[in-house]
Amino acid sequence: MEQKPLTTLPGTRDILPVEIPRWHLVEDRARQVLALYGFQEIRTPLLEATELFARGIGGDTDIVGKEMYTFTDQGGTSITLRPEVTASVVRAYTEHHMYRGGGITKLYYIGPMFRHEKKQKGRWRQFYQIGAEVLGSDDPAVEAEVIEMILRLLEQLQVEARLLINSVGDRNCRPGFIAILKEAISQDLGRFCDDCRRRAQTNTLRVLDCKVESCQPYINRLPRITDHLCRECSEHFQKFQDHLREAGIRYEIVPRLVRGLDYYVRTAFEMVSGELGSQNALVGGGRYDGLSEVLGGPPVQGFGFALGLDRLVMILPDSLAEASVDRPEVYLVYLSDEALKAAISIARLLRRQGVRCHLEFGAGSLKSQMRMANRVGARHVLIIGQDELAKERYSLKRMEDSKQWEVSLPELSQYLQSLPAAARKNPSSTNDK
RNA sequence: GUGAGCGUAGCUCAGCUGGUAGAGCUCUGGAUUGUGGCUCCAGCGGCCGGGGGUUCGAAUCCCCUCGCUCACCCCA
């Protein structure tokens, strides 16, 4: 029977070779910048106990409520594909007693997340994040430093984003504000949309985040959390802003900014881009003191962020991406079976010297091999035919300016080694400093 | 889960009020018997998403179905 060819699942995709240079560029730059700021990589499992996220993220959130890929394994354990990593990092921090060294711990991660959402522009079911967590400090200076680091990365990648900040209070002042908010909403309850009326009960703060046009006038009239912070939170927020200003960082206070994860306290922030369409959040993060205790660990202060790699790659300037393509240095063209053997041998020699080589097996005419060399972006073509074999001197053509000359093997090696490193190594590789 | 739009060659799309398929790009070959990119010429390539209906005749009209995209919700 005729079968439909299998394809990727909705919301998942293959990242093809032509796109990989963009990803490498972003990942390489990110690792460099994170290292500059003293972060170390941690790799946690993609699979975790469902309870980790259910408790860590919060049962009222959309993520836990309807977006997790959860299944029961053969042993009857409820397992979930991670929808985010902060809870995992905090778990690992405690599990491996990383707090025992004293001081603060700076960790970063990079990898795929899974959320069962409807796909649209900039939103996938499997998507990639780079994120970092600073554990063991509640200093607002840490927050400003992390934000500075992200901006440094975006700057290097020539990506523009607006920084939005807010304080969502803490255990002392937030309950009081929620009560005030709920009271204020009930004054005009009939004028809000259905979702807002529901959220007023279940997740009151999220009413502030409603995007429905008709709700806007009433939301604007609601009390602002920044006016109802306790003294400690208020001071924290002020110091945070002082540090941002001293670093010369521009920001906008958005009192309505409420993030979708329950664990945030005090500082919350987002970076948004106008180039992303409706899903405009490029980076999101905040402070989560207390998360560790919710997971059954010791008290640990924490601050972190996650950056959407897919979205960053999407808006990366093409010019940057093109510069980071790994082009073959030498494309070997052969004109007979005997020449093929010589080509294989020469390629082996050059590769031992660190030269990127390419040759096509079962290739066609000289013309078609030249065309292929051009297509793969080879900088040079080495032509091996009867004449060359007889003389043991080969025709080397520089594609850029079409100059061609004859070289012996030692001359070839010497010439290739003499090329400027920038011409052989792409700018995103780690050893171009 | 809700709404809107779209499914025609590998890709981007044209095909008006029904007459059994086209362009550009890509690819292959030639102009240039051992030389790429530009140009010109030729060629390969399509159960017009799938199923049913109306009709002498459907890519075109109607119904159903599947898929994709964007938006809402929410988020990276």
XYZ file of C-alpha atoms (C1' of nucleotides) in Angstrom:
509
model
C 0.000 0.000 0.000
C 1.109 3.543 -0.635
C 2.428 5.209 2.462
C 2.823 8.882 3.160
C 6.481 9.705 3.745
C 7.116 10.430 7.388
C 7.751 14.031 8.307
C 8.679 16.055 11.368
C 6.074 16.394 14.095
C 4.155 19.692 14.191
C 6.154 22.366 15.959
C 9.435 20.539 15.432
C 11.842 21.036 12.591
C 15.127 20.007 11.070
C 17.805 22.635 11.254
C 19.520 22.128 7.911
C 23.212 22.576 7.109
C 22.624 25.918 5.412
C 21.317 27.326 8.694
C 23.955 25.815 10.942
C 26.516 28.607 10.526
C 23.996 30.997 12.070
C 23.521 28.710 15.052
C 27.227 28.161 15.513
C 27.878 31.869 15.388
C 25.316 32.583 18.099
C 26.386 29.662 20.271
C 30.093 30.403 19.979
C 29.637 34.072 20.790
C 27.358 33.261 23.693
C 29.860 30.835 25.206
C 32.615 33.414 24.885
C 30.602 36.158 26.562
C 29.343 33.869 29.331
C 32.900 32.802 30.051
C 33.979 36.443 30.200
C 31.456 36.961 32.970
C 32.532 33.853 34.861
C 29.738 31.434 34.012
C 30.346 27.701 33.718
C 28.257 25.336 31.665
C 26.000 22.748 33.250
C 24.133 20.017 31.364
C 21.071 18.627 33.032
C 18.778 15.863 31.715
C 16.053 16.596 29.200
C 13.921 14.238 31.254
C 13.009 15.110 34.829
C 10.455 13.989 37.368
C 7.168 15.714 36.582
C 7.006 16.927 40.156
C 10.089 19.103 39.685
C 8.261 21.332 37.236
C 4.840 21.016 38.801
C 6.209 22.345 42.077
C 8.870 24.635 40.687
C 6.967 26.449 37.990
C 3.608 26.482 39.747
C 0.363 24.684 39.131
C -1.550 27.767 38.019
C 0.728 28.458 35.102
C -0.070 27.628 31.490
C 3.158 25.690 31.228
C 2.246 23.198 33.905
C -1.466 23.355 33.235
C -1.485 22.407 29.589
C 1.882 22.580 27.867
C 4.048 19.840 29.327
C 4.981 16.664 27.505
C 4.352 14.222 30.322
C 4.238 10.443 30.226
C 4.510 7.495 32.547
C 7.541 5.293 31.943
C 7.733 1.505 32.195
C 8.437 1.768 35.920
C 5.314 3.827 36.558
C 7.180 7.098 37.153
C 5.693 10.313 35.816
C 8.292 11.927 33.606
C 8.276 15.262 31.786
C 10.350 16.655 28.950
C 11.741 19.867 30.370
C 9.742 22.972 29.449
C 12.471 25.167 30.974
C 15.679 24.642 32.910
C 15.770 26.902 35.951
C 14.141 24.303 38.173
C 16.608 21.679 36.924
C 19.601 23.904 37.632
C 18.402 24.676 41.144
C 17.788 20.973 41.670
C 21.317 20.141 40.499
C 22.809 22.900 42.645
C 21.283 21.354 45.723
C 21.754 17.744 44.673
C 25.507 18.233 44.263
C 25.912 20.526 47.280
C 27.331 23.234 45.073
C 26.583 25.830 47.762
C 29.307 24.336 49.945
C 32.087 26.203 48.200
C 30.662 29.422 49.540
C 30.178 32.538 47.466
C 28.031 32.700 44.407
C 27.664 30.065 41.716
C 27.247 31.073 38.083
C 25.933 28.450 35.700
C 24.771 28.491 32.122
C 23.045 26.003 29.881
C 22.148 25.580 26.244
C 19.743 23.106 24.742
C 16.219 22.183 23.703
C 12.985 22.749 25.654
C 9.596 21.207 24.990
C 6.172 22.780 25.304
C 2.982 21.526 23.725
C 1.729 24.774 22.235
C 0.219 25.653 18.914
C 2.940 26.547 16.473
C 3.249 30.010 15.072
C 5.938 32.428 14.001
C 8.800 32.279 16.496
C 7.164 29.567 18.565
C 7.947 25.875 18.377
C 7.188 22.806 20.434
C 10.854 21.962 20.537
C 12.856 25.133 20.835
C 16.290 26.077 22.055
C 17.371 28.306 24.874
C 20.608 29.678 26.197
C 20.231 30.710 29.789
C 22.217 31.428 32.905
C 21.585 31.386 36.627
C 23.387 33.154 39.444
C 22.838 31.285 42.694
C 23.641 32.469 46.178
C 23.172 36.219 45.947
C 20.299 38.649 46.288
C 22.369 41.643 45.275
C 20.727 43.822 42.631
C 24.210 44.462 41.245
C 24.199 40.851 40.084
C 20.995 41.492 38.192
C 22.423 44.517 36.420
C 25.581 42.629 35.548
C 23.645 39.774 33.998
C 21.609 42.184 31.925
C 24.747 43.981 30.832
C 26.148 40.636 29.722
C 23.102 39.835 27.608
C 23.221 43.247 25.999
C 26.906 42.752 25.244
C 26.057 39.519 23.453
C 23.221 41.056 21.460
C 25.455 43.969 20.548
C 28.092 41.601 19.161
C 25.425 39.858 17.133
C 24.066 43.180 15.887
C 20.612 42.504 17.257
C 18.497 45.294 18.745
C 16.172 44.759 21.678
C 14.350 46.893 24.218
C 14.841 46.168 27.904
C 11.667 46.078 29.963
C 11.868 45.791 33.736
C 9.524 45.535 36.681
C 9.387 44.419 40.268
C 6.745 41.891 41.180
C 7.286 42.215 44.929
C 7.891 39.373 47.331
C 6.091 37.258 49.913
C 5.663 40.277 52.151
C 4.094 42.756 49.799
C 2.685 40.801 46.878
C -0.260 39.206 48.692
C -1.316 42.636 49.888
C -1.085 44.068 46.407
C -3.029 41.183 44.936
C -5.815 41.864 47.410
C -5.834 45.544 46.443
C -5.804 44.604 42.775
C -8.614 42.112 43.138
C -10.663 44.722 44.921
C -10.011 47.286 42.194
C -10.931 44.829 39.455
C -14.191 43.925 41.160
C -15.221 47.586 40.908
C -15.333 47.309 37.122
C -15.639 43.546 36.830
C -18.348 43.665 34.183
C -16.181 45.650 31.830
C -13.353 43.131 31.643
C -13.155 40.285 29.149
C -14.027 36.718 30.097
C -10.409 35.709 30.491
C -9.716 38.610 32.816
C -12.709 37.776 34.968
C -11.423 34.232 35.270
C -7.851 35.333 35.897
C -8.993 37.798 38.552
C -9.703 34.761 40.700
C -7.037 32.254 39.679
C -4.024 34.390 38.818
C -4.872 37.978 39.549
C -1.569 39.499 38.481
C -2.007 38.204 34.975
C -4.961 40.500 34.416
C -2.347 43.230 34.111
C -0.880 41.378 31.172
C -4.147 41.132 29.209
C -3.831 42.191 25.584
C -7.536 42.539 24.798
C -8.172 46.006 23.427
C -11.371 46.682 25.346
C -9.703 45.903 28.660
C -6.871 48.384 28.213
C -8.557 51.523 29.598
C -9.572 49.699 32.760
C -6.205 48.022 33.190
C -4.466 51.360 32.913
C -6.625 52.589 35.776
C -5.666 49.682 38.046
C -3.141 50.202 40.825
C 0.499 49.649 39.939
C 2.564 47.111 41.805
C 5.522 49.464 41.799
C 3.452 51.790 44.005
C 2.735 49.032 46.503
C 6.106 47.422 47.102
C 7.303 46.905 50.664
C 10.316 48.929 51.758
C 12.805 46.131 51.083
C 11.491 45.430 47.601
C 11.310 49.087 46.784
C 14.913 49.660 47.823
C 15.998 46.604 45.897
C 14.274 47.884 42.775
C 15.863 51.333 43.179
C 19.360 49.882 43.604
C 18.824 47.686 40.572
C 17.967 50.735 38.508
C 20.945 52.648 39.905
C 23.263 49.927 38.695
C 21.648 49.880 35.274
C 22.062 53.620 34.939
C 25.676 53.468 36.027
C 26.299 50.870 33.328
C 24.712 53.220 30.830
C 21.870 50.819 30.112
C 18.568 52.163 28.879
C 15.422 50.536 30.214
C 11.697 50.990 30.459
C 9.704 50.282 33.603
C 6.607 48.325 32.712
C 4.488 47.871 35.838
C 2.290 45.492 33.906
C 5.148 43.142 33.122
C 4.220 39.903 34.840
C 6.036 36.783 33.908
C 4.379 33.434 33.378
C 6.221 31.498 36.019
C 5.082 31.597 39.624
C 8.530 31.549 41.152
C 9.579 35.081 40.307
C 10.012 37.642 43.072
C 11.189 41.227 42.939
C 13.056 41.874 39.704
C 11.502 40.622 36.472
C 12.611 41.628 32.999
C 12.157 40.953 29.322
C 13.942 41.967 26.181
C 11.728 42.337 23.155
C 12.432 42.800 19.482
C 10.263 44.489 16.925
C 11.383 42.043 14.272
C 9.850 38.949 15.792
C 6.179 39.409 15.012
C 3.659 38.577 17.649
C 6.008 36.438 19.716
C 8.328 39.328 20.422
C 10.071 38.168 23.606
C 13.711 37.413 22.931
C 14.890 37.143 26.525
C 13.027 36.700 29.777
C 14.206 36.385 33.317
C 14.063 37.446 36.897
C 14.760 36.694 40.517
C 13.540 33.504 42.141
C 14.630 33.497 45.789
C 12.697 30.711 47.457
C 12.413 28.380 44.479
C 14.939 26.050 46.053
C 12.824 25.676 49.177
C 9.754 24.896 47.121
C 11.790 22.033 45.645
C 12.676 20.814 49.128
C 16.172 22.277 49.203
C 17.907 24.835 51.417
C 17.161 28.549 51.042
C 19.007 29.809 47.969
C 18.714 33.157 46.292
C 18.741 33.091 42.548
C 18.567 35.271 39.480
C 18.589 34.135 35.882
C 17.356 34.443 32.362
C 16.588 32.428 29.258
C 17.207 33.588 25.722
C 15.287 32.148 22.780
C 17.920 30.835 20.398
C 15.502 30.147 17.562
C 14.296 33.724 17.722
C 17.789 35.151 17.958
C 18.936 33.130 14.962
C 15.836 34.281 13.097
C 16.699 37.977 13.399
C 20.465 37.635 13.068
C 21.739 39.844 10.232
C 22.520 37.790 7.125
C 25.853 39.517 6.629
C 27.118 38.158 9.966
C 25.922 34.666 9.184
C 27.556 34.575 5.767
C 30.911 35.522 7.225
C 30.877 32.477 9.461
C 30.433 29.818 6.779
C 33.172 27.183 6.739
C 34.348 27.235 3.135
C 36.624 24.521 1.745
C 40.147 25.818 1.214
C 40.972 23.419 -1.611
C 38.661 21.576 -3.979
C 40.480 18.762 -5.756
C 39.509 18.134 -9.360
C 40.681 14.946 -11.062
C 40.478 13.869 -14.683
C 41.120 10.126 -14.601
C 41.041 7.129 -12.283
C 44.756 7.490 -11.761
C 44.309 11.171 -10.950
C 41.619 10.283 -8.405
C 44.124 8.157 -6.504
C 46.556 11.058 -6.511
C 43.787 13.420 -5.373
C 42.898 11.175 -2.458
C 46.527 11.017 -1.435
C 47.046 14.776 -1.732
C 43.852 15.479 0.206
C 45.089 13.203 2.985
C 48.349 15.116 3.120
C 46.666 18.536 3.193
C 44.143 17.497 5.828
C 46.968 16.394 8.107
C 48.184 19.955 7.771
C 44.790 21.280 8.823
C 43.588 22.352 5.398
C 39.892 21.906 4.634
C 39.668 19.813 1.466
C 36.795 18.623 -0.661
C 36.644 16.202 -3.528
C 33.694 14.682 -5.256
C 33.747 10.948 -5.836
C 32.300 9.792 -9.112
C 32.456 13.361 -10.346
C 31.852 14.262 -13.958
C 33.664 16.492 -16.395
C 36.183 19.123 -15.439
C 33.506 21.681 -16.120
C 31.037 20.103 -13.747
C 33.692 19.683 -11.071
C 34.595 23.356 -11.393
C 30.950 24.255 -11.119
C 30.697 22.169 -7.958
C 33.798 23.830 -6.529
C 32.210 27.186 -7.096
C 28.941 26.074 -5.547
C 30.531 24.892 -2.313
C 32.473 28.135 -2.095
C 35.960 26.657 -2.401
C 38.700 29.261 -2.293
C 41.077 27.217 -4.465
C 40.837 24.402 -6.974
C 43.682 21.937 -7.474
C 43.496 20.344 -10.912
C 45.024 16.900 -11.366
C 45.177 15.580 -14.943
C 47.599 13.622 -17.086
C 49.965 16.555 -17.562
C 50.098 17.234 -13.844
C 50.681 13.592 -12.971
C 53.535 13.388 -15.427
C 55.215 16.562 -14.151
C 54.252 16.086 -10.507
C 53.281 19.737 -10.620
C 49.636 20.599 -10.228
C 47.476 23.448 -11.457
C 46.266 25.580 -8.568
C 43.503 28.054 -9.329
C 42.474 30.807 -6.945
C 38.749 31.217 -7.491
C 38.461 34.730 -6.167
C 40.530 36.300 -8.950
C 40.777 33.350 -11.402
C 44.588 33.350 -11.219
C 46.124 29.955 -11.947
C 49.662 28.617 -11.608
C 51.558 25.372 -11.206
C 52.841 24.106 -7.884
C 54.696 21.095 -6.531
C 53.328 19.524 -3.363
C 55.835 21.276 -1.073
C 55.031 24.579 -2.767
C 51.323 23.931 -2.323
C 51.728 23.296 1.400
C 53.876 26.330 1.826
C 51.446 28.548 -0.051
C 48.430 27.347 1.950
C 50.241 27.830 5.253
C 51.179 31.354 4.236
C 47.566 32.426 3.789
C 46.263 34.773 6.471
C 44.514 32.855 9.229
C 41.380 34.912 8.743
C 41.021 33.475 5.268
C 41.067 29.919 6.537
C 39.318 30.140 9.866
C 35.833 31.466 10.093
C 35.397 34.406 12.474
C 33.172 32.490 14.847
C 35.679 29.781 15.663
C 37.017 29.902 19.171
C 40.693 30.228 18.305
C 40.594 33.363 16.236
C 41.373 35.660 19.123
C -8.820 25.179 22.500
C -10.702 29.660 19.104
C -10.471 32.625 14.457
C -8.616 33.885 9.502
C -5.813 32.742 5.152
C -3.341 29.340 2.025
C -2.361 24.359 -0.266
C -0.244 23.956 -8.480
C 7.399 21.552 -10.664
C 12.939 20.901 -5.572
C 11.895 26.568 -4.213
C 8.790 31.302 -5.050
C 4.406 31.736 -7.494
C 0.844 32.729 -12.179
C -3.335 30.217 -14.164
C -9.849 35.842 -15.178
C -16.138 34.283 -15.295
C -14.853 25.494 -16.082
C -12.012 23.294 -22.172
C -7.496 18.023 -19.540
C -0.953 22.829 -16.911
C 2.883 27.835 -17.139
C 6.934 31.452 -15.526
C 11.224 32.709 -12.657
C 14.953 30.458 -9.715
C 17.436 25.662 -8.995
C 19.246 21.308 -11.510
C 21.439 18.686 -16.212
C 23.730 19.410 -20.998
C 25.588 22.668 -24.916
C 27.812 27.485 -26.940
C 33.825 26.961 -24.597
C 36.893 18.391 -27.042
C 41.243 20.146 -19.693
C 38.562 25.267 -16.352
C 33.617 27.962 -12.132
C 30.802 32.579 -11.224
C 27.949 36.502 -16.048
C 25.232 35.723 -20.840
C 22.564 32.839 -24.575
C 20.261 28.042 -26.131
C 18.128 23.342 -25.020
C 16.435 19.720 -21.642
C 14.818 17.112 -16.948
C 10.952 17.891 -13.637
C 3.814 18.165 -11.786
C -2.310 11.601 -10.031
C -2.665 20.912 -9.614
C -2.729 18.149 -0.780
C -6.484 13.810 -0.488
C -11.676 12.008 -1.145
C -16.537 12.780 -3.027
C -20.122 15.696 -5.955
C -21.993 18.978 -10.236
C -20.689 18.754 -15.612
C -19.839 16.208 -22.122
C -15.429 18.180 -19.592
C -12.853 20.500 -12.967
C -6.375 23.171 -10.960
C -10.803 26.277 -11.701
C -17.575 25.469 -8.923
C -19.791 22.781 -4.240
C -19.121 19.510 0.191
C -15.906 16.792 3.375
C -11.038 15.760 5.032
C -5.832 16.403 5.909
C -1.766 19.705 6.167
C 0.600 24.413 6.554
C 0.754 29.608 7.972
C -0.618 33.784 10.767
C -3.313 35.669 14.847
C -5.788 35.037 19.919
C -4.173 32.632 24.598
C 0.697 32.120 26.582
C 5.662 32.428 26.119
C 11.857 31.861 24.380
